[in-house]
CSV table of C-alpha atoms (C1' of nucleotides) in Angstrom, one decimal:
chain,number,residue,atom,x,y,z
A,409,MET,CA,136.7,107.6,115.2
A,410,ASN,CA,134.4,108.9,112.5
A,411,ASP,CA,131.5,107.5,114.3
A,412,ASN,CA,128.9,110.0,113.7
A,413,LEU,CA,126.2,108.2,115.6
A,414,PRO,CA,126.9,109.2,119.1
A,415,ALA,CA,125.6,106.5,121.5
A,416,ARG,CA,124.5,104.0,118.8
A,417,ARG,CA,126.9,101.5,120.7
A,418,GLY,CA,127.5,98.2,119.1
A,419,ARG,CA,125.7,96.7,116.1
A,420,LYS,CA,124.0,98.0,113.1
A,421,SER,CA,121.2,95.2,114.0
A,422,GLU,CA,119.6,98.2,115.6
A,423,ILE,CA,119.2,100.3,112.3
A,424,SER,CA,117.8,97.4,110.7
A,425,ARG,CA,115.6,96.6,113.6
A,426,GLY,CA,114.3,100.0,113.9
A,427,GLN,CA,113.4,100.1,110.2
A,428,ILE,CA,111.5,97.0,110.4
A,429,LEU,CA,109.5,98.4,113.1
A,430,ASP,CA,109.0,101.5,111.6
A,431,ALA,CA,107.6,99.9,108.4
A,432,ALA,CA,105.4,97.6,110.5
A,433,ALA,CA,103.8,100.6,112.4
A,434,ARG,CA,103.2,102.5,109.0
A,435,MET,CA,101.3,99.4,107.5
A,436,LEU,CA,99.7,98.4,110.7
A,437,ARG,CA,98.6,102.0,111.2
A,438,ARG,CA,96.6,102.0,107.7
A,439,GLN,CA,95.9,98.3,106.9
A,440,GLY,CA,95.4,96.7,110.5
A,441,TYR,CA,96.8,93.5,111.5
A,442,GLY,CA,95.6,91.1,109.0
A,443,ASN,CA,96.3,92.9,106.0
A,444,THR,CA,100.0,93.7,106.9
A,445,THR,CA,102.1,91.1,105.4
A,446,LEU,CA,105.9,90.5,106.2
A,447,ARG,CA,106.9,90.7,102.8
A,448,ALA,CA,105.4,94.4,102.4
A,449,ILE,CA,107.2,95.3,105.6
A,450,ALA,CA,110.4,94.0,104.2
A,451,ASP,CA,109.9,96.0,101.1
A,452,VAL,CA,109.2,99.2,103.1
A,453,ALA,CA,112.1,98.4,105.1
A,454,GLY,CA,114.2,97.9,102.1
A,455,ILE,CA,115.3,94.3,102.8
A,456,GLN,CA,114.3,90.9,102.1
A,457,ALA,CA,111.3,89.0,103.8
A,458,GLY,CA,113.6,86.2,105.2
A,459,SER,CA,116.0,88.8,106.8
A,460,ILE,CA,113.3,89.8,109.2
A,461,TYR,CA,113.7,86.5,111.2
A,462,TYR,CA,117.2,87.4,112.0
A,463,HIS,CA,115.6,90.4,114.4
A,464,PHE,CA,112.4,89.0,115.2
A,465,ALA,CA,111.2,85.5,115.8
A,466,SER,CA,107.7,86.0,114.3
A,467,LYS,CA,105.2,88.4,112.9
A,468,ASP,CA,103.6,88.6,116.1
A,469,GLU,CA,106.7,89.7,117.9
A,470,ILE,CA,106.9,92.5,115.6
A,471,MET,CA,103.1,93.1,116.0
A,472,ASP,CA,103.5,93.1,119.8
A,473,ALA,CA,106.7,95.7,119.5
A,474,VAL,CA,105.0,98.0,117.8
A,475,LEU,CA,101.9,98.1,119.9
A,476,GLU,CA,103.6,98.1,123.0
A,477,ARG,CA,105.7,101.1,122.0
A,478,GLY,CA,102.6,102.9,120.9
A,479,VAL,CA,100.6,103.0,124.4
A,480,ALA,CA,104.1,103.5,126.0
A,481,ALA,CA,104.7,106.5,123.9
A,482,VAL,CA,101.2,108.0,124.8
A,483,TYR,CA,101.7,107.3,128.5
A,484,GLU,CA,105.0,108.5,129.0
A,485,ALA,CA,104.2,111.7,127.4
A,486,VAL,CA,101.2,112.5,129.4
A,487,HIS,CA,102.8,111.4,132.5
A,488,ASP,CA,105.8,113.5,131.9
A,489,GLN,CA,104.2,116.6,131.0
A,490,LEU,CA,101.9,116.3,134.3
A,491,ALA,CA,105.0,115.8,136.1
A,492,ALA,CA,106.7,118.8,134.9
A,493,LEU,CA,104.1,120.9,136.1
A,494,PRO,CA,104.8,123.0,139.4
A,495,VAL,CA,103.2,121.5,142.2
A,496,GLY,CA,99.9,122.9,143.2
A,497,THR,CA,98.9,123.5,139.5
A,498,ASP,CA,95.2,123.7,139.4
A,499,HIS,CA,93.2,120.9,138.3
A,500,LEU,CA,91.7,122.4,135.0
A,501,LYS,CA,95.1,123.2,133.9
A,502,ARG,CA,96.5,119.8,134.5
A,503,ILE,CA,93.5,118.3,132.5
A,504,GLU,CA,94.2,120.8,130.0
A,505,THR,CA,97.8,119.6,129.9
A,506,ALA,CA,97.0,116.2,129.7
A,507,VAL,CA,94.7,116.6,126.9
A,508,ILE,CA,97.5,118.6,124.9
A,509,ALA,CA,100.0,115.9,125.5
A,510,HIS,CA,97.8,112.9,124.6
A,511,LEU,CA,97.0,114.5,121.2
A,512,GLU,CA,100.3,115.8,120.6
A,513,ALA,CA,101.6,112.0,121.2
A,514,LEU,CA,99.1,110.7,119.0
A,515,LEU,CA,99.1,112.9,116.1
A,516,SER,CA,102.7,114.3,115.9
A,517,HIS,CA,104.4,111.1,117.3
A,518,GLY,CA,103.2,109.2,114.7
A,519,ASP,CA,102.9,105.7,113.5
A,520,TYR,CA,103.3,103.9,116.3
A,521,THR,CA,100.6,105.5,118.6
A,522,SER,CA,97.9,105.5,115.6
A,523,ALA,CA,98.6,101.6,115.0
A,524,SER,CA,98.3,100.7,118.6
A,525,ILE,CA,94.9,102.8,118.9
A,526,ARG,CA,93.4,101.2,115.5
A,527,THR,CA,94.4,97.8,115.6
A,528,TYR,CA,94.4,96.9,119.6
A,529,GLY,CA,90.7,95.7,119.0
A,530,GLU,CA,91.3,93.3,116.3
A,531,VAL,CA,94.8,91.6,117.4
A,532,PRO,CA,94.7,88.2,119.3
A,533,ALA,CA,93.7,88.1,122.6
A,534,ALA,CA,97.0,86.9,123.8
A,535,PHE,CA,98.8,90.6,122.7
A,536,GLN,CA,95.8,92.3,124.3
A,537,GLN,CA,96.5,90.8,127.6
A,538,LYS,CA,100.2,91.6,127.4
A,539,ALA,CA,99.5,95.1,127.0
A,540,GLN,CA,96.9,95.1,129.6
A,541,PRO,CA,98.8,96.3,132.7
A,542,LEU,CA,100.3,99.4,130.7
A,543,ARG,CA,96.6,100.5,129.3
A,544,GLU,CA,95.1,99.9,132.9
A,545,ALA,CA,98.1,102.3,134.4
A,546,TYR,CA,97.3,105.0,131.8
A,547,VAL,CA,93.6,104.6,132.5
A,548,THR,CA,94.1,104.9,136.3
A,549,LEU,CA,96.2,107.9,135.7
A,550,TRP,CA,93.3,109.8,133.8
A,551,GLN,CA,90.9,108.4,136.5
A,552,GLU,CA,93.0,110.0,139.1
A,553,LEU,CA,93.3,113.1,137.3
A,554,LEU,CA,89.5,113.7,137.0
A,555,GLY,CA,88.7,112.0,140.1
A,556,ALA,CA,91.0,114.7,142.2
A,557,ALA,CA,89.5,117.6,140.0
A,558,GLN,CA,85.8,116.3,141.2
A,559,ARG,CA,86.7,116.3,144.8
A,560,ASP,CA,88.0,119.4,144.5
A,561,GLY,CA,85.1,120.9,143.0
A,562,ALA,CA,86.9,121.7,139.6
A,563,ILE,CA,84.4,119.7,137.6
A,564,ARG,CA,80.8,119.0,138.3
A,565,ALA,CA,79.8,116.9,141.0
A,566,ASP,CA,76.9,115.0,139.1
A,567,LEU,CA,79.0,113.5,136.3
A,568,ASP,CA,80.4,110.0,136.3
A,569,THR,CA,84.2,110.7,135.8
A,570,SER,CA,84.4,107.0,134.3
A,571,LEU,CA,82.1,107.6,131.7
A,572,LEU,CA,83.5,111.3,131.0
A,573,ARG,CA,86.8,109.6,130.8
A,574,THR,CA,85.9,107.4,127.9
A,575,LEU,CA,84.0,109.8,126.1
A,576,LEU,CA,86.6,112.2,126.2
A,577,LEU,CA,89.5,109.8,125.3
A,578,GLY,CA,87.3,108.4,122.6
A,579,SER,CA,87.0,112.0,121.1
A,580,LEU,CA,90.8,112.5,121.0
A,581,ASN,CA,91.6,108.9,119.9
A,582,TRP,CA,89.4,109.0,116.9
A,583,CYS,CA,91.6,112.1,115.7
A,584,VAL,CA,93.7,109.5,114.3
A,585,GLU,CA,91.3,108.8,111.9
A,586,TRP,CA,90.7,112.0,109.9
A,587,TYR,CA,93.4,114.3,111.5
A,588,ASP,CA,95.6,116.1,108.5
A,589,PRO,CA,98.6,117.7,109.6
A,590,SER,CA,98.4,120.2,106.6
A,591,GLN,CA,94.9,121.5,107.5
A,592,ARG,CA,95.5,122.7,110.9
A,593,PRO,CA,97.9,122.4,114.0
A,594,VAL,CA,97.5,119.9,116.8
A,595,ARG,CA,97.4,122.7,118.9
A,596,GLU,CA,94.3,124.1,117.3
A,597,VAL,CA,92.4,121.0,117.9
A,598,ALA,CA,93.5,120.5,121.4
A,599,ALA,CA,92.6,123.9,122.4
A,600,GLN,CA,89.0,123.5,121.0
A,601,ALA,CA,88.7,120.1,122.5
A,602,VAL,CA,89.7,121.5,126.0
A,603,ASP,CA,87.4,124.6,125.5
A,604,VAL,CA,84.3,122.5,125.0
A,605,LEU,CA,85.1,120.1,127.5
A,606,PHE,CA,85.2,123.0,130.1
A,607,ARG,CA,82.6,125.1,128.7
A,608,GLY,CA,80.3,123.3,126.7
A,609,VAL,CA,78.9,124.5,123.3
A,610,VAL,CA,75.9,126.4,124.8
A,611,PRO,CA,76.7,130.1,125.1
A,612,ALA,CA,77.1,131.4,128.9
A,613,TYR,CA,73.7,132.7,130.2
A,614,VAL,CA,73.7,136.3,130.3
A,615,PRO,CA,71.3,137.8,133.0
A,616,PRO,CA,68.7,140.0,131.0
A,617,SER,CA,69.9,143.2,132.9
A,618,LEU,CA,73.3,142.8,131.5
A,619,LYS,CA,71.8,142.4,127.6
A,620,GLU,CA,72.5,145.3,125.3
B,1257,MET,CA,49.7,77.9,102.6
B,1258,ASN,CA,51.2,77.3,106.0
B,1259,ASP,CA,53.9,80.2,105.3
B,1260,ASN,CA,54.2,81.6,108.4
B,1261,LEU,CA,56.7,84.1,107.3
B,1262,PRO,CA,54.5,86.9,105.9
B,1263,ALA,CA,55.9,89.0,103.1
B,1264,ARG,CA,59.1,86.7,102.4
B,1265,ARG,CA,57.8,86.6,98.9
B,1266,GLY,CA,59.6,84.3,97.0
B,1267,ARG,CA,62.9,82.6,97.7
B,1268,LYS,CA,64.9,81.4,100.6
B,1269,SER,CA,67.7,82.7,99.1
B,1270,GLU,CA,67.3,85.8,101.0
B,1271,ILE,CA,67.4,83.9,104.1
B,1272,SER,CA,70.8,82.4,103.6
B,1273,ARG,CA,71.9,85.7,102.2
B,1274,GLY,CA,71.0,87.4,105.2
B,1275,GLN,CA,72.8,84.9,107.8
B,1276,ILE,CA,76.0,85.5,105.3
B,1277,LEU,CA,76.0,88.8,105.9
B,1278,ASP,CA,75.1,88.7,109.6
B,1279,ALA,CA,77.9,86.4,110.1
B,1280,ALA,CA,80.5,88.8,108.2
B,1281,ALA,CA,79.3,91.8,110.0
B,1282,ARG,CA,79.9,89.7,113.3
B,1283,MET,CA,83.4,88.7,112.3
B,1284,LEU,CA,84.3,92.1,110.5
B,1285,ARG,CA,83.3,93.9,113.8
B,1286,ARG,CA,85.4,92.2,115.9
B,1287,GLN,CA,88.6,90.7,113.6
B,1288,GLY,CA,88.9,93.6,111.0
B,1289,TYR,CA,89.0,93.1,107.2
B,1290,GLY,CA,92.2,90.9,106.7
B,1291,ASN,CA,91.4,88.4,109.3
B,1292,THR,CA,88.1,87.7,108.4
B,1293,THR,CA,88.1,84.4,106.3
B,1294,LEU,CA,85.1,82.9,104.1
B,1295,ARG,CA,85.6,79.6,105.8
B,1296,ALA,CA,84.6,81.2,109.2
B,1297,ILE,CA,82.0,83.3,107.8
B,1298,ALA,CA,80.3,80.2,106.3
B,1299,ASP,CA,80.8,78.5,109.7
B,1300,VAL,CA,79.2,81.0,111.6
B,1301,ALA,CA,76.2,80.9,109.1
B,1302,GLY,CA,75.9,77.2,109.0
B,1303,ILE,CA,76.8,76.4,105.8
B,1304,GLN,CA,79.9,75.3,103.6
B,1305,ALA,CA,82.7,78.1,102.2
B,1306,GLY,CA,81.8,77.3,98.8
B,1307,SER,CA,77.9,77.9,98.9
B,1308,ILE,CA,78.9,81.2,99.5
B,1309,TYR,CA,79.5,81.8,96.1
B,1310,TYR,CA,75.8,81.5,95.1
B,1311,HIS,CA,75.1,84.3,97.1
B,1312,PHE,CA,78.2,86.5,96.3
B,1313,ALA,CA,80.7,86.9,93.7
B,1314,SER,CA,83.3,87.5,95.9
B,1315,LYS,CA,84.8,88.2,99.6
B,1316,ASP,CA,84.8,92.0,98.6
B,1317,GLU,CA,81.2,92.1,97.7
B,1318,ILE,CA,80.1,90.9,100.9
B,1319,MET,CA,82.5,93.5,102.8
B,1320,ASP,CA,80.8,96.0,100.6
B,1321,ALA,CA,77.3,95.1,101.6
B,1322,VAL,CA,78.0,94.9,105.4
B,1323,LEU,CA,79.9,98.5,105.0
B,1324,GLU,CA,77.3,100.1,103.1
B,1325,ARG,CA,74.2,98.6,105.6
B,1326,GLY,CA,76.2,100.0,108.3
B,1327,VAL,CA,76.5,103.5,107.3
B,1328,ALA,CA,73.2,103.5,105.5
B,1329,ALA,CA,71.6,102.5,109.2
B,1330,VAL,CA,73.0,105.3,111.0
B,1331,TYR,CA,72.2,107.7,108.6
B,1332,GLU,CA,68.5,106.8,108.4
B,1333,ALA,CA,68.3,106.5,112.1
B,1334,VAL,CA,69.3,110.0,112.4
B,1335,HIS,CA,67.4,111.6,109.5
B,1336,ASP,CA,64.4,109.7,110.7
B,1337,GLN,CA,64.5,111.0,114.4
B,1338,LEU,CA,65.2,114.6,113.1
B,1339,ALA,CA,62.4,114.3,110.8
B,1340,ALA,CA,60.0,113.0,113.2
B,1341,LEU,CA,60.7,116.1,115.2
B,1342,PRO,CA,57.8,118.7,115.5
B,1343,VAL,CA,58.3,121.6,113.1
B,1344,GLY,CA,60.3,124.5,115.0
B,1345,THR,CA,61.7,122.1,117.8
B,1346,ASP,CA,64.8,124.3,119.1
B,1347,HIS,CA,68.3,123.5,118.1
B,1348,LEU,CA,69.7,122.2,121.2
B,1349,LYS,CA,66.8,119.4,121.4
B,1350,ARG,CA,67.6,118.6,117.6
B,1351,ILE,CA,71.1,117.9,118.4
B,1352,GLU,CA,70.3,116.1,121.6
B,1353,THR,CA,67.9,113.9,119.5
B,1354,ALA,CA,70.6,113.2,116.7
B,1355,VAL,CA,73.3,112.1,119.3
B,1356,ILE,CA,70.9,110.0,120.8
B,1357,ALA,CA,70.1,108.7,117.5
B,1358,HIS,CA,73.6,107.9,116.4
B,1359,LEU,CA,74.7,106.2,119.4
B,1360,GLU,CA,71.3,104.1,119.7
B,1361,ALA,CA,72.0,102.8,116.2
B,1362,LEU,CA,75.6,102.2,116.7
B,1363,LEU,CA,75.4,100.6,119.8
B,1364,SER,CA,72.0,98.6,119.9
B,1365,HIS,CA,71.4,98.1,116.1
B,1366,GLY,CA,74.7,96.1,116.2
B,1367,ASP,CA,77.3,94.7,114.0
B,1368,TYR,CA,76.8,96.1,110.6
B,1369,THR,CA,77.6,99.8,112.0
B,1370,SER,CA,80.4,99.0,114.6
B,1371,ALA,CA,82.0,96.9,111.6
B,1372,SER,CA,81.6,99.9,109.2
B,1373,ILE,CA,83.0,102.0,111.8
B,1374,ARG,CA,85.6,100.2,112.8
B,1375,THR,CA,87.1,98.5,109.4
B,1376,TYR,CA,86.3,101.5,107.0
B,1377,GLY,CA,89.8,102.6,107.7
B,1378,GLU,CA,91.6,99.8,106.4
B,1379,VAL,CA,89.5,98.5,104.0
B,1380,PRO,CA,90.9,99.0,99.9
B,1381,ALA,CA,90.5,102.1,98.4
B,1382,ALA,CA,88.0,101.3,96.0
B,1383,PHE,CA,85.4,100.2,98.8
B,1384,GLN,CA,86.1,103.5,100.4
B,1385,GLN,CA,85.2,105.5,97.5
B,1386,LYS,CA,81.9,103.7,96.8
B,1387,ALA,CA,80.8,104.5,100.5
B,1388,GLN,CA,81.8,107.9,100.0
B,1389,PRO,CA,78.7,109.5,99.1
B,1390,LEU,CA,76.6,108.1,101.9
B,1391,ARG,CA,79.3,109.2,104.2
B,1392,GLU,CA,79.4,112.6,102.7
B,1393,ALA,CA,75.5,113.1,103.0
B,1394,TYR,CA,76.0,111.9,106.6
B,1395,VAL,CA,78.6,114.7,107.5
B,1396,THR,CA,76.4,117.4,105.8
B,1397,LEU,CA,73.5,116.3,107.7
B,1398,TRP,CA,75.4,117.1,111.0
B,1399,GLN,CA,77.1,120.1,109.6
B,1400,GLU,CA,73.9,121.6,108.6
B,1401,LEU,CA,72.6,120.7,112.0
B,1402,LEU,CA,75.4,122.4,113.9
B,1403,GLY,CA,75.5,125.3,111.3
B,1404,ALA,CA,72.0,126.3,111.9
B,1405,ALA,CA,72.3,126.0,115.7
B,1406,GLN,CA,75.2,128.7,115.7
B,1407,ARG,CA,73.5,131.0,113.1
B,1408,ASP,CA,70.7,131.3,115.6
B,1409,GLY,CA,73.0,131.4,118.6
B,1410,ALA,CA,72.1,128.2,120.2
B,1411,ILE,CA,75.6,127.2,120.3
B,1412,ARG,CA,78.8,129.5,120.8
B,1413,ALA,CA,79.6,131.6,117.6
B,1414,ASP,CA,83.4,131.2,118.5
B,1415,LEU,CA,83.4,127.4,117.8
B,1416,ASP,CA,84.8,126.0,114.5
B,1417,THR,CA,81.6,123.7,113.8
B,1418,SER,CA,83.5,121.4,111.4
B,1419,LEU,CA,86.1,120.8,114.1
B,1420,LEU,CA,83.3,120.3,116.6
B,1421,ARG,CA,81.5,117.8,114.3
B,1422,THR,CA,84.4,115.7,114.2
B,1423,LEU,CA,85.3,115.8,118.0
B,1424,LEU,CA,81.7,114.9,119.1
B,1425,LEU,CA,81.2,112.0,116.8
B,1426,GLY,CA,84.4,110.7,117.5
B,1427,SER,CA,83.3,110.6,121.0
B,1428,LEU,CA,80.2,108.7,120.0
B,1429,ASN,CA,81.9,106.5,117.3
B,1430,TRP,CA,84.6,105.3,119.9
B,1431,CYS,CA,81.9,104.0,122.2
B,1432,VAL,CA,82.0,100.8,119.9
B,1433,GLU,CA,85.3,100.2,121.3
B,1434,TRP,CA,84.3,99.9,124.8
B,1435,TYR,CA,80.7,99.8,125.4
B,1436,ASP,CA,79.2,96.9,127.3
B,1437,PRO,CA,75.0,96.7,127.3
B,1438,SER,CA,75.5,94.9,130.6
B,1439,GLN,CA,77.0,97.7,132.4
B,1440,ARG,CA,74.8,100.7,131.7
B,1441,PRO,CA,71.8,101.6,129.0
B,1442,VAL,CA,72.8,103.4,126.0
B,1443,ARG,CA,70.7,106.4,127.1
B,1444,GLU,CA,72.8,106.9,130.0
B,1445,VAL,CA,75.7,107.1,127.9
B,1446,ALA,CA,73.9,109.7,125.3
B,1447,ALA,CA,72.5,111.6,128.4
B,1448,GLN,CA,75.9,112.3,129.8
B,1449,ALA,CA,77.5,113.2,126.4
B,1450,VAL,CA,75.0,115.6,125.5
B,1451,ASP,CA,74.9,117.2,129.0
B,1452,VAL,CA,78.8,117.6,128.7
B,1453,LEU,CA,78.6,118.6,125.1
B,1454,PHE,CA,76.2,121.6,126.1
B,1455,ARG,CA,77.4,122.6,129.6
B,1456,GLY,CA,80.8,121.6,130.0
B,1457,VAL,CA,82.5,120.0,133.0
B,1458,VAL,CA,83.0,123.2,134.8
B,1459,PRO,CA,80.5,124.0,137.3
B,1460,ALA,CA,78.5,127.1,136.3
B,1461,TYR,CA,79.6,130.3,137.9
B,1462,VAL,CA,77.7,131.2,140.8
B,1463,PRO,CA,77.9,134.8,141.9
B,1464,PRO,CA,79.6,135.4,145.8
B,1465,SER,CA,76.4,136.8,146.8
B,1466,LEU,CA,74.3,133.8,145.9
B,1467,LYS,CA,76.7,131.1,147.7
B,1468,GLU,CA,75.7,129.4,150.8
C,1433,DG,C1',70.7,76.1,96.7
C,1434,DT,C1',74.1,73.5,98.9
C,1435,DC,C1',77.4,70.1,98.8
C,1436,DT,C1',82.4,68.0,98.1
C,1437,DA,C1',86.6,68.5,96.1
C,1438,DT,C1',90.2,70.8,94.5
C,1439,DA,C1',93.0,74.4,91.9
C,1440,DC,C1',95.7,78.2,92.6
C,1441,DC,C1',98.0,81.6,95.2
C,1442,DT,C1',99.7,84.2,99.1
C,1443,DG,C1',101.4,84.3,103.3
C,1444,DG,C1',104.3,83.1,107.3
C,1445,DA,C1',108.5,80.6,108.5
C,1446,DT,C1',113.0,77.9,107.8
C,1447,DA,C1',117.7,76.3,105.8
C,1448,DG,C1',121.9,77.4,104.3
C,1449,DA,C1',124.9,80.0,100.9
C,1450,DC,C1',127.3,84.4,101.1
D,1391,DG,C1',123.4,90.4,108.8
D,1392,DT,C1',121.2,89.6,104.7
D,1393,DC,C1',120.1,86.9,100.7
D,1394,DT,C1',117.8,83.1,97.9
D,1395,DA,C1',115.2,79.1,97.8
D,1396,DT,C1',111.9,76.9,99.5
D,1397,DC,C1',108.2,74.2,102.8
D,1398,DC,C1',103.7,74.2,103.9
D,1399,DA,C1',99.1,75.9,105.9
D,1400,DG,C1',95.5,78.6,104.9
D,1401,DG,C1',93.1,81.7,102.0
D,1402,DT,C1',89.8,82.6,97.7
D,1403,DA,C1',87.5,81.1,94.3
D,1404,DT,C1',85.9,77.5,90.6
D,1405,DA,C1',83.5,73.0,88.9
D,1406,DG,C1',80.3,69.7,89.0
D,1407,DA,C1',77.7,66.1,91.7
D,1408,DC,C1',73.4,66.3,94.2
DNA sequence: GTCTATACCTGGATAGAC
DNA sequence: GTCTATCCAGGTATAGAC
């Protein structure tokens, strides 16, 4: 009755499992796939290496779980934020919302997202395939966002939205390499990213008649 | 006298050394630091694992050489292209030149640059420190480029150029994750990146009087 | 300068006590 | 559910022949 964990229904197995995943995500994020050892994970999680196998069948299974959870977190964050907008919200506002959601999921939400972004490229091909559907769904989400905006004239017609998408997401994804929460808030990064994306860096043209 | 390698002065040691580095760069690029083994490097280079130690003292020494060469290549490419511009070239043209040079060095020039970009974050701290000065010099180069442009009003005064720099370079660096030479030429990517950077994605405002 | 052979260590994984 | 002990493969690195 003195159960202070509300819906923790059943076993404490879940707790350990979670700690293992947390530890794995943290190490994966900063050391990559090949440098992350089970012993190190166990150490961070506060258990012995052998104990891991009660929760996971192999190292790969842990990695897989971390990566999957990472992309899922970003996908859901963006999807949900977009869904929460009132119907008829204009395209630029929707894009802005998506950028902020993506960045927040990446930078605040933590190790899982960063780990999945950084290590996806160096993981065995089998894993990449497993994560493929979800990744494609995410790409599609953005593609439709940008495509719809372009069709309605909210963004320039002469741009290749597919290329634009990769450039934009690249810019955001790269933040995991340098972002430091103690320097500036995430929203500030997001704000300038959106600003530059929309308006560009060149000052607006001011007709001579209006100058000074 | 039938020496068909012009200035290959001296030893063939240089050839093997080069092959080892090439192989290492290629594997580092796509597998990361921890997954790249000496046996695999030797295999790709066409020699035996033990033979590597005639040329390098350790695995780390190879990695170090690859990383260093990677950043140096990008730095020099951008630096040289900028230096080749006529004096007095305007700021936007200089920025455009730098973007193109950075991307070309990254995507055409190959494995060294990609490897150094992708694995820098997961390499032991000792290496990061060794490469630090050169990386800082590169950052400074960009910072001065953007700062000068802003001082002269070529780019908006309300932007944080430091943040702008990281967002821009992030967008470009991320290209190593997805760029496929068979899909589109590098220049096309560079062109749109510059275009969006300068003008933004929102169509220019057209006064009602000019419409239709 | 490259080979073969091998030492040594660390990593993933298993077995069985508790 | 976690521990200890251990197996085995594969990694870096060395030694010495050629």
